[in-house]
GROMACS .gro file of N, CA, C and O in nm:
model
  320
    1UNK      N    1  -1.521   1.181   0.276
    1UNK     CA    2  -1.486   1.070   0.364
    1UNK      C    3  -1.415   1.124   0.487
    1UNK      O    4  -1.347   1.223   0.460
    2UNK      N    5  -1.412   1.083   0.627
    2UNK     CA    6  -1.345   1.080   0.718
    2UNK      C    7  -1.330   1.023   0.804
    2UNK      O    8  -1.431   0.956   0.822
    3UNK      N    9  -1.239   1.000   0.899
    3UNK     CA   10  -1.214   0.895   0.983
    3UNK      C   11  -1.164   1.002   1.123
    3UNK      O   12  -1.105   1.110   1.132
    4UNK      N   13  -1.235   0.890   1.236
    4UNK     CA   14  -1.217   0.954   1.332
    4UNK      C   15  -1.148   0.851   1.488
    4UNK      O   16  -1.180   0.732   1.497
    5UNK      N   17  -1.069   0.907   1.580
    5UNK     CA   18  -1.030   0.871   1.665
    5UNK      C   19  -1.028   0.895   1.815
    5UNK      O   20  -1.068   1.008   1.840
    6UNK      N   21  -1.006   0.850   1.886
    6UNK     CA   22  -0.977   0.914   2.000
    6UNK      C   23  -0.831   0.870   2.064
    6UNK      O   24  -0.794   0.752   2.064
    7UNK      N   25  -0.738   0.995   2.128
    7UNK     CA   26  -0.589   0.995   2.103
    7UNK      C   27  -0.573   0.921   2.255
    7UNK      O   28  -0.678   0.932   2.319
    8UNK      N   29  -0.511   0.878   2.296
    8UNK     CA   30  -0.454   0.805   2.440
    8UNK      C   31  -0.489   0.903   2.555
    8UNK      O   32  -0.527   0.871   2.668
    9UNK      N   33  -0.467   1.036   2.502
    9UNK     CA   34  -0.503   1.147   2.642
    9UNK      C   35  -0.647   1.180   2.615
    9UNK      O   36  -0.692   1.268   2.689
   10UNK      N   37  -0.737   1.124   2.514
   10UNK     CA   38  -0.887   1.113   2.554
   10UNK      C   39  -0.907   1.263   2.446
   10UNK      O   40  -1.024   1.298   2.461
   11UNK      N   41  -0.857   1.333   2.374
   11UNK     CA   42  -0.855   1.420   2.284
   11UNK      C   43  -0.885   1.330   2.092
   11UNK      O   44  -0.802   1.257   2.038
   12UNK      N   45  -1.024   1.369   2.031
   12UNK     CA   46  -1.060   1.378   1.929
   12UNK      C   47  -0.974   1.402   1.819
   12UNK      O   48  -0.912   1.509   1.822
   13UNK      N   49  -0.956   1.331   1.727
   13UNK     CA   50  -0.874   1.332   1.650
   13UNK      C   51  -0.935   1.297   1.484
   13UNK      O   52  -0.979   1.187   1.450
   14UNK      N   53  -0.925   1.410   1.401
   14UNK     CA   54  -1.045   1.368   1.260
   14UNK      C   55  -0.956   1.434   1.148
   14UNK      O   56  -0.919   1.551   1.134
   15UNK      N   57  -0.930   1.297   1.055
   15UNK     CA   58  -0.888   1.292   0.933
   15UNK      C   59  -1.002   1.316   0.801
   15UNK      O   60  -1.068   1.232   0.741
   16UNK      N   61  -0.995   1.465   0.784
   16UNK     CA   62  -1.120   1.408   0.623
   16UNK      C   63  -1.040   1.462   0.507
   16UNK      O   64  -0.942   1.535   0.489
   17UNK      N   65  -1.145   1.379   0.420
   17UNK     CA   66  -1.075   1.436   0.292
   17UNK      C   67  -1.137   1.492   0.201
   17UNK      O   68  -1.233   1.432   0.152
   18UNK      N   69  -1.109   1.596   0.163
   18UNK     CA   70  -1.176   1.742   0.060
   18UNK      C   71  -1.120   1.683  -0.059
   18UNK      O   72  -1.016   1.630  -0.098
   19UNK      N   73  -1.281   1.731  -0.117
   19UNK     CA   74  -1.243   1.635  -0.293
   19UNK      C   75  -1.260   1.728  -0.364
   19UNK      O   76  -1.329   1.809  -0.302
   20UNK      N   77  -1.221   1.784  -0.516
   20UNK     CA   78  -1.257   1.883  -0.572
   20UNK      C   79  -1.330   1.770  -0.712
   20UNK      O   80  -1.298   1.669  -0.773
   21UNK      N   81  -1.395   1.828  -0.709
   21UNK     CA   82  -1.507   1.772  -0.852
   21UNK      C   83  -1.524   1.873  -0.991
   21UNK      O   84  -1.588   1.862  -1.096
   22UNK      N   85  -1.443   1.966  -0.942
   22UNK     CA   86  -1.426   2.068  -1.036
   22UNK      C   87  -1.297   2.023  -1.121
   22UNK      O   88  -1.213   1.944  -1.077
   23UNK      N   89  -1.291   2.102  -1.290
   23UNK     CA   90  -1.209   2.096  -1.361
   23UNK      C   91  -1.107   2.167  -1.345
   23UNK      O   92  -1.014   2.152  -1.424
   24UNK      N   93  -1.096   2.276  -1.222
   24UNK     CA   94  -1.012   2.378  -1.264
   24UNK      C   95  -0.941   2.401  -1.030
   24UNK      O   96  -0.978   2.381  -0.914
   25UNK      N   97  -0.851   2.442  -1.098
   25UNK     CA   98  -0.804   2.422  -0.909
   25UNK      C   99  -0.842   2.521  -0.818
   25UNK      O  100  -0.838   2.642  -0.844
   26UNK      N  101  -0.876   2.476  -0.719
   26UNK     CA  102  -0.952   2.520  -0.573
   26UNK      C  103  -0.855   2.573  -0.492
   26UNK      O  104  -0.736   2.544  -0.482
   27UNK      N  105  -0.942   2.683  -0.418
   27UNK     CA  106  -0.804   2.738  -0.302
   27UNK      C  107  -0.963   2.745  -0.207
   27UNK      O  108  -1.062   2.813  -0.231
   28UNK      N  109  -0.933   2.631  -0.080
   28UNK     CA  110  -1.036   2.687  -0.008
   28UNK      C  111  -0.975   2.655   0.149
   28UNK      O  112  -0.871   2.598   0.181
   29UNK      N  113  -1.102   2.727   0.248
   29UNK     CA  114  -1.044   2.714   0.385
   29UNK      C  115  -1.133   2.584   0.483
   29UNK      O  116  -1.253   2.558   0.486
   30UNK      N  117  -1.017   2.522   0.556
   30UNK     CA  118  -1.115   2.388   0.677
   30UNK      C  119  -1.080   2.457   0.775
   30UNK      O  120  -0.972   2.517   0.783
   31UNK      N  121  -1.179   2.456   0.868
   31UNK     CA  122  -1.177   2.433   1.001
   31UNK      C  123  -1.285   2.314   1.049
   31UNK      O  124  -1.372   2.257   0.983
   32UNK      N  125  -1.243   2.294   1.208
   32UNK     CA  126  -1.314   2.163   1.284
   32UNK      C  127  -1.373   2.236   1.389
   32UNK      O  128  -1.301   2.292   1.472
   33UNK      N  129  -1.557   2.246   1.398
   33UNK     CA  130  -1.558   2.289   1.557
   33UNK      C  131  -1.590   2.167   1.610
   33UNK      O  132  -1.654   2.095   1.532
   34UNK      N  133  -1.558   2.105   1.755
   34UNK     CA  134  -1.546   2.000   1.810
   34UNK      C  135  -1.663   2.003   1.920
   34UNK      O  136  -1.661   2.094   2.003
   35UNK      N  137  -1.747   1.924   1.923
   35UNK     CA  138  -1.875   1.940   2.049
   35UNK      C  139  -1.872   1.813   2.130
   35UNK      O  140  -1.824   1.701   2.113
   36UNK      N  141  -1.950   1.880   2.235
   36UNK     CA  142  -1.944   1.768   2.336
   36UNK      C  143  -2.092   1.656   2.295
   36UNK      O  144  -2.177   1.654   2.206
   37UNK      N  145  -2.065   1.590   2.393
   37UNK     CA  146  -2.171   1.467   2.390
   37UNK      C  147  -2.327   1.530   2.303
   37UNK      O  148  -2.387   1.493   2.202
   38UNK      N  149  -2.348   1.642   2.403
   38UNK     CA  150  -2.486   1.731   2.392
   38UNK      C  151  -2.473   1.807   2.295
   38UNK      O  152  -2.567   1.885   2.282
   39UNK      N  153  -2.364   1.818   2.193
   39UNK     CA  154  -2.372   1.872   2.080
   39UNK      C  155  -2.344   2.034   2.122
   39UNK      O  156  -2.414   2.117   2.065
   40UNK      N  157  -2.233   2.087   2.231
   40UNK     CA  158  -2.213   2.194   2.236
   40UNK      C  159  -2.125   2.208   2.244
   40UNK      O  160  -2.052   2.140   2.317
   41UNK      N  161  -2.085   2.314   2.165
   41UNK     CA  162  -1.912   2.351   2.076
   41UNK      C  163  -1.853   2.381   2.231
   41UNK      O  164  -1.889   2.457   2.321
   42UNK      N  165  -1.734   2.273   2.214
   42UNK     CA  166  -1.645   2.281   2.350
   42UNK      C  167  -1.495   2.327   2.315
   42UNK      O  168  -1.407   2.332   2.401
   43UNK      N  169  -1.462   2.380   2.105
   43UNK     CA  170  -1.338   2.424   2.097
   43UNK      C  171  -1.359   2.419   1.947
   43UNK      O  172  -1.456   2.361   1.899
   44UNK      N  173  -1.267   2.482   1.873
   44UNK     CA  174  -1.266   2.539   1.711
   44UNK      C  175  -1.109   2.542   1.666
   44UNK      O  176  -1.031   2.616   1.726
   45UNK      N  177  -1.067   2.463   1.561
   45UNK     CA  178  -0.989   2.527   1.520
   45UNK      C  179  -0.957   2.588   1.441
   45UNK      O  180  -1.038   2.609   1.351
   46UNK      N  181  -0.808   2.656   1.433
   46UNK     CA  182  -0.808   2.805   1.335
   46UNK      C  183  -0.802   2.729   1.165
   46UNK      O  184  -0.751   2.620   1.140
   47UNK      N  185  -0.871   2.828   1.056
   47UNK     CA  186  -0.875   2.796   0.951
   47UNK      C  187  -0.750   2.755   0.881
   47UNK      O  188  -0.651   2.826   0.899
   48UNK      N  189  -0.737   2.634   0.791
   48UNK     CA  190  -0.623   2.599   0.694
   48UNK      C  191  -0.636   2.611   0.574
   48UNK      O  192  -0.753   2.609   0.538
   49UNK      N  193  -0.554   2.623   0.486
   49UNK     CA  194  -0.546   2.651   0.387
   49UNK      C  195  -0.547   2.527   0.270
   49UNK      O  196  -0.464   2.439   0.291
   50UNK      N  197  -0.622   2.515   0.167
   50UNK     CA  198  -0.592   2.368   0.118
   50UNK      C  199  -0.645   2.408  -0.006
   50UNK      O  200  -0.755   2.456  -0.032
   51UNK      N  201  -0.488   2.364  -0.125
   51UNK     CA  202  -0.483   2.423  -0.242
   51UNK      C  203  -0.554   2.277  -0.282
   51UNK      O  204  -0.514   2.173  -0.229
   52UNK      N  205  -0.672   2.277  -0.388
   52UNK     CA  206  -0.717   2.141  -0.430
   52UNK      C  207  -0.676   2.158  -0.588
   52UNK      O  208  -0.713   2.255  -0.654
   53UNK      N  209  -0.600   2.057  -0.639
   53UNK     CA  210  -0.604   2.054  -0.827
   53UNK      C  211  -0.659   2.014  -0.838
   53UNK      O  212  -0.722   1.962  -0.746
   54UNK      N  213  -0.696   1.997  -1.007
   54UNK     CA  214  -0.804   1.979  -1.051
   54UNK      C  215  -0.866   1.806  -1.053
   54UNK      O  216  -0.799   1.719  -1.109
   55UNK      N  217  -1.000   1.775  -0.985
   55UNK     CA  218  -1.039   1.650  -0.963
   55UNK      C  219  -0.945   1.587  -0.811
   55UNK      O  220  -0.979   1.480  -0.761
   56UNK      N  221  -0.886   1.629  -0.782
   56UNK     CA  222  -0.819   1.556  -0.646
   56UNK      C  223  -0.865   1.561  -0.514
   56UNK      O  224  -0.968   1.621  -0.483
   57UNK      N  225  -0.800   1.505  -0.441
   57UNK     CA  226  -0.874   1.475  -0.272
   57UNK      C  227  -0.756   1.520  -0.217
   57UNK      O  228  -0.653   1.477  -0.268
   58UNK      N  229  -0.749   1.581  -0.146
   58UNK     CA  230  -0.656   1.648   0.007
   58UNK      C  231  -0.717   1.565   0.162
   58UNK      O  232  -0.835   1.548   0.192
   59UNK      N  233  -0.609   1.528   0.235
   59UNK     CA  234  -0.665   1.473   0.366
   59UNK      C  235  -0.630   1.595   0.433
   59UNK      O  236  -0.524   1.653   0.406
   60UNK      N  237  -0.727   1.646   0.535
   60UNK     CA  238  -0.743   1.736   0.653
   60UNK      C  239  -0.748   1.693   0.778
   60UNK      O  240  -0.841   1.618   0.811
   61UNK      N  241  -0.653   1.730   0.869
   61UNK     CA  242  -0.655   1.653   0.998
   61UNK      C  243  -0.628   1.755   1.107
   61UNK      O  244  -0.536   1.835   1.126
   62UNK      N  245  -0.737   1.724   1.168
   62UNK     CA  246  -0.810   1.839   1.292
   62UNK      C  247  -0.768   1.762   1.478
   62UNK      O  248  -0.813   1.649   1.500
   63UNK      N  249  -0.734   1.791   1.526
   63UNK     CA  250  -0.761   1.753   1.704
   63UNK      C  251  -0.822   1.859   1.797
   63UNK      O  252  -0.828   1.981   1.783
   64UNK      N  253  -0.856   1.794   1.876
   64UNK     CA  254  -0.934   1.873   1.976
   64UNK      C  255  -0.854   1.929   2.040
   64UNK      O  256  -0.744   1.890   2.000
   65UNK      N  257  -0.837   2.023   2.146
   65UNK     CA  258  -0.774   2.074   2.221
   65UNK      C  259  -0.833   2.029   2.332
   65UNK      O  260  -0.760   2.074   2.420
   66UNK      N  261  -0.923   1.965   2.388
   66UNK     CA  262  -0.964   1.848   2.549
   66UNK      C  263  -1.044   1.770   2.486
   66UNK      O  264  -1.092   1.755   2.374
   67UNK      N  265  -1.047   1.712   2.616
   67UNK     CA  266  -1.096   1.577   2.615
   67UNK      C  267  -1.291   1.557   2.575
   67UNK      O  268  -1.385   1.479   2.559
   68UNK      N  269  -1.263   1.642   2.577
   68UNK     CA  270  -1.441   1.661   2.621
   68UNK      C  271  -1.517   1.652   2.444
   68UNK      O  272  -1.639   1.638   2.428
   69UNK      N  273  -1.442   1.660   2.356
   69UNK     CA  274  -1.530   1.677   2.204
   69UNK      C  275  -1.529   1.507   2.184
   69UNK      O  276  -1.444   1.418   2.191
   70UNK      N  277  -1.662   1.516   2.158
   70UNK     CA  278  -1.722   1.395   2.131
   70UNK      C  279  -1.780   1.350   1.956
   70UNK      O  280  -1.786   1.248   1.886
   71UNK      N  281  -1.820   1.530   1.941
   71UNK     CA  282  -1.908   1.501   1.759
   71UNK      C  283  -1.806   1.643   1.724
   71UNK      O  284  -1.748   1.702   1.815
   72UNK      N  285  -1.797   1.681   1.595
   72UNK     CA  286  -1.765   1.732   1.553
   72UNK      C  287  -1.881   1.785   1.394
   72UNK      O  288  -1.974   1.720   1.346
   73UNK      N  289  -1.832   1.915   1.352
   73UNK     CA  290  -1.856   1.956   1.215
   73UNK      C  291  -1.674   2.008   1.179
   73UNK      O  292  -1.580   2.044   1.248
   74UNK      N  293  -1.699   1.985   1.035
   74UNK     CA  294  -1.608   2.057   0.976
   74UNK      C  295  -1.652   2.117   0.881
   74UNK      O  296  -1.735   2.063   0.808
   75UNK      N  297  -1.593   2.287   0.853
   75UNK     CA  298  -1.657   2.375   0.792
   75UNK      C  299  -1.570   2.414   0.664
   75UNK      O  300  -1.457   2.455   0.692
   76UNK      N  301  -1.604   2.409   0.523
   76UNK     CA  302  -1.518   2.481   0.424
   76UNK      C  303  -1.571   2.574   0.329
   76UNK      O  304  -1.672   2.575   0.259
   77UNK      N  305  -1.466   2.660   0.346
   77UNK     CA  306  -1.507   2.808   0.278
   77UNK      C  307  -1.446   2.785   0.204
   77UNK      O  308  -1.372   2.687   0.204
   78UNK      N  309  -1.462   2.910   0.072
   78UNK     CA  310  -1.416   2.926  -0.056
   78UNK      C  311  -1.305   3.035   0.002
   78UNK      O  312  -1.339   3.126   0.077
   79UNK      N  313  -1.115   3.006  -0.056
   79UNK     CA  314  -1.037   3.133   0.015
   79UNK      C  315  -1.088   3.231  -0.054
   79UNK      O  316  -1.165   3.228  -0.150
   80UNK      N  317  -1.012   3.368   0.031
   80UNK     CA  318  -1.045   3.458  -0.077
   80UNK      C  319  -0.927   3.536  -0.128
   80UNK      O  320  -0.942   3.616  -0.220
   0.00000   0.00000   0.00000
């Protein structure tokens, strides 16, 4: 699930939430790359860390650094 905004100074703003469906607890990494209208990465941010127990949801919350991100992906790796 996630929810998304746009902040008063016109900067992207995205709440999601990482679910673990596993029995046993998760250590993995989010980042957000943020694109413009045309779907071209206009900024990235640096990876976080997000310990998941077992069966639970974590909210992740990303902003753009300008005005200009319109769509976004968010990416999660397994830590290592």
């Amino acid at each position: 699930t996630f929810a998304q905004r746009t902040l008063e100074d016109g900067r992207l703003e995205v709440v999601v939430g990482l679910r673990n469906r596993e029995n046993r607890r998760l250590e993995v990494q989010a980042n957000c790359v943020f694109k413009d209208a045309a779907g071209v990465a206009t900024d990235e941010t640096p990876f976080q860390t997000v310990i998941l127990t077992e069966n639970a949801t974590e909210q992740v919350k990303f902003v753009s650094m300008n005005a200009l991100a319109k769509r976004f992906t968010v990416r999660v790796r397994q830590a290592r």
